[in-house]
Coordinates of C-alpha atoms in Angstrom, one line a residue:
M191 CA 2.7 3.2 19.7
E192 CA 5.8 4.4 17.9
A193 CA 5.3 7.4 15.6
K194 CA 7.8 9.1 13.3
Q195 CA 8.8 12.5 14.5
P196 CA 8.3 15.3 12.1
G197 CA 11.3 16.3 10.0
D198 CA 13.9 14.8 7.8
Q199 CA 15.5 12.5 10.4
L200 CA 14.2 8.9 10.8
R201 CA 13.4 9.1 14.5
T202 CA 10.5 7.7 16.4
Q203 CA 8.8 8.6 19.6
T204 CA 6.5 6.6 21.8
I205 CA 3.1 8.1 22.0
G206 CA -0.2 7.0 23.5
L207 CA -3.1 6.2 21.3
D208 CA -5.3 8.8 23.0
V209 CA -3.2 11.8 22.1
S210 CA -3.3 13.9 18.9
F211 CA -0.4 14.0 16.6
H212 CA 0.0 17.8 17.0
E213 CA 0.1 17.6 20.8
A214 CA 2.6 14.7 20.8
L215 CA 4.9 15.6 17.9
G216 CA 4.2 19.1 16.8
S217 CA 2.9 20.6 13.6
R218 CA 3.0 18.5 10.4
Q219 CA 4.3 19.6 7.1
E220 CA 1.9 20.4 4.3
P221 CA 1.1 17.6 1.9
Y222 CA 3.9 17.1 -0.6
H223 CA 6.2 19.6 1.2
R224 CA 8.8 17.0 2.1
L225 CA 8.4 15.2 -1.3
L226 CA 9.0 18.4 -3.2
A227 CA 11.8 19.5 -0.9
D228 CA 13.6 16.1 -1.5
A229 CA 13.1 16.4 -5.3
L230 CA 14.6 19.9 -5.3
A231 CA 17.5 18.7 -3.2
G232 CA 18.1 15.6 -5.4
D233 CA 17.3 13.2 -2.6
A234 CA 15.8 10.1 -4.3
R235 CA 14.9 8.1 -1.2
R236 CA 11.2 8.8 -1.6
F237 CA 11.1 8.0 -5.3
A238 CA 11.0 4.8 -7.3
R239 CA 14.0 3.9 -9.4
I240 CA 13.3 3.8 -13.1
D241 CA 14.1 0.1 -13.4
F242 CA 11.4 -0.6 -10.8
V243 CA 8.9 1.6 -12.6
D244 CA 9.8 -0.1 -16.0
E245 CA 9.3 -3.6 -14.4
A246 CA 6.0 -2.7 -12.8
W247 CA 4.7 -1.4 -16.2
R248 CA 6.0 -4.5 -18.0
I249 CA 3.8 -6.6 -15.6
V250 CA 0.8 -4.4 -15.5
D251 CA 0.5 -3.0 -19.0
P252 CA -0.6 -6.3 -20.7
V253 CA -3.5 -6.5 -18.2
L254 CA -4.5 -2.9 -18.9
Q255 CA -4.2 -3.4 -22.6
H256 CA -6.2 -6.7 -22.7
P257 CA -8.5 -6.8 -19.6
N258 CA -10.6 -9.8 -18.9
P259 CA -14.3 -9.2 -18.8
A260 CA -15.8 -8.7 -15.3
V261 CA -17.5 -11.8 -14.0
P262 CA -20.6 -11.2 -11.8
Y263 CA -21.0 -13.0 -8.5
T264 CA -23.3 -13.2 -5.6
V265 CA -22.9 -10.4 -3.0
G266 CA -21.4 -11.7 0.2
S267 CA -19.8 -14.6 -1.5
W268 CA -16.0 -15.2 -2.0
G269 CA -16.3 -14.5 -5.7
P270 CA -17.4 -16.2 -8.9
P271 CA -16.8 -19.9 -9.6
A272 CA -14.3 -18.9 -12.3
A273 CA -12.0 -17.7 -9.5
T274 CA -11.4 -21.4 -8.7
D275 CA -10.0 -22.0 -12.2
L276 CA -7.5 -19.2 -11.7
A277 CA -6.4 -20.7 -8.3
I278 CA -5.8 -24.2 -9.7
R279 CA -2.5 -23.0 -11.3
V280 CA -1.1 -22.3 -7.9
G281 CA -2.5 -25.3 -6.1
A282 CA -6.0 -24.4 -5.1
W283 CA -8.1 -21.7 -3.5
H284 CA -8.2 -21.7 0.3
Q285 CA -11.7 -20.9 1.5
P286 CA -11.3 -18.7 4.7
E287 CA -13.3 -19.7 7.7
P288 CA -14.9 -17.0 9.7
R289 CA -13.1 -16.6 13.1
V290 CA -15.3 -16.5 16.2
V291 CA -14.1 -13.8 18.6
R292 CA -14.9 -14.5 22.2

């Protein structure tokens, strides 16, 4: 498997799946260490642009402001019958078939 090496450079290293991260690549940074360091350095690569954030809120906010009521359905099913009505607008709902692994 390829794993990103610790640090700021985008470099990968092939490691086996049976080895620990620390043994293969060294110690990891504390949570948010790199994120905070990038913010202080003015490096915006790990942050969303404001136009992206605004567009995401434009799409999501109406749903949050006017949520549809929850529709109960049978445990283990693919959802309530009302879900079919939603899928009609995009063609239809595809009912997945269980795959048999041999």
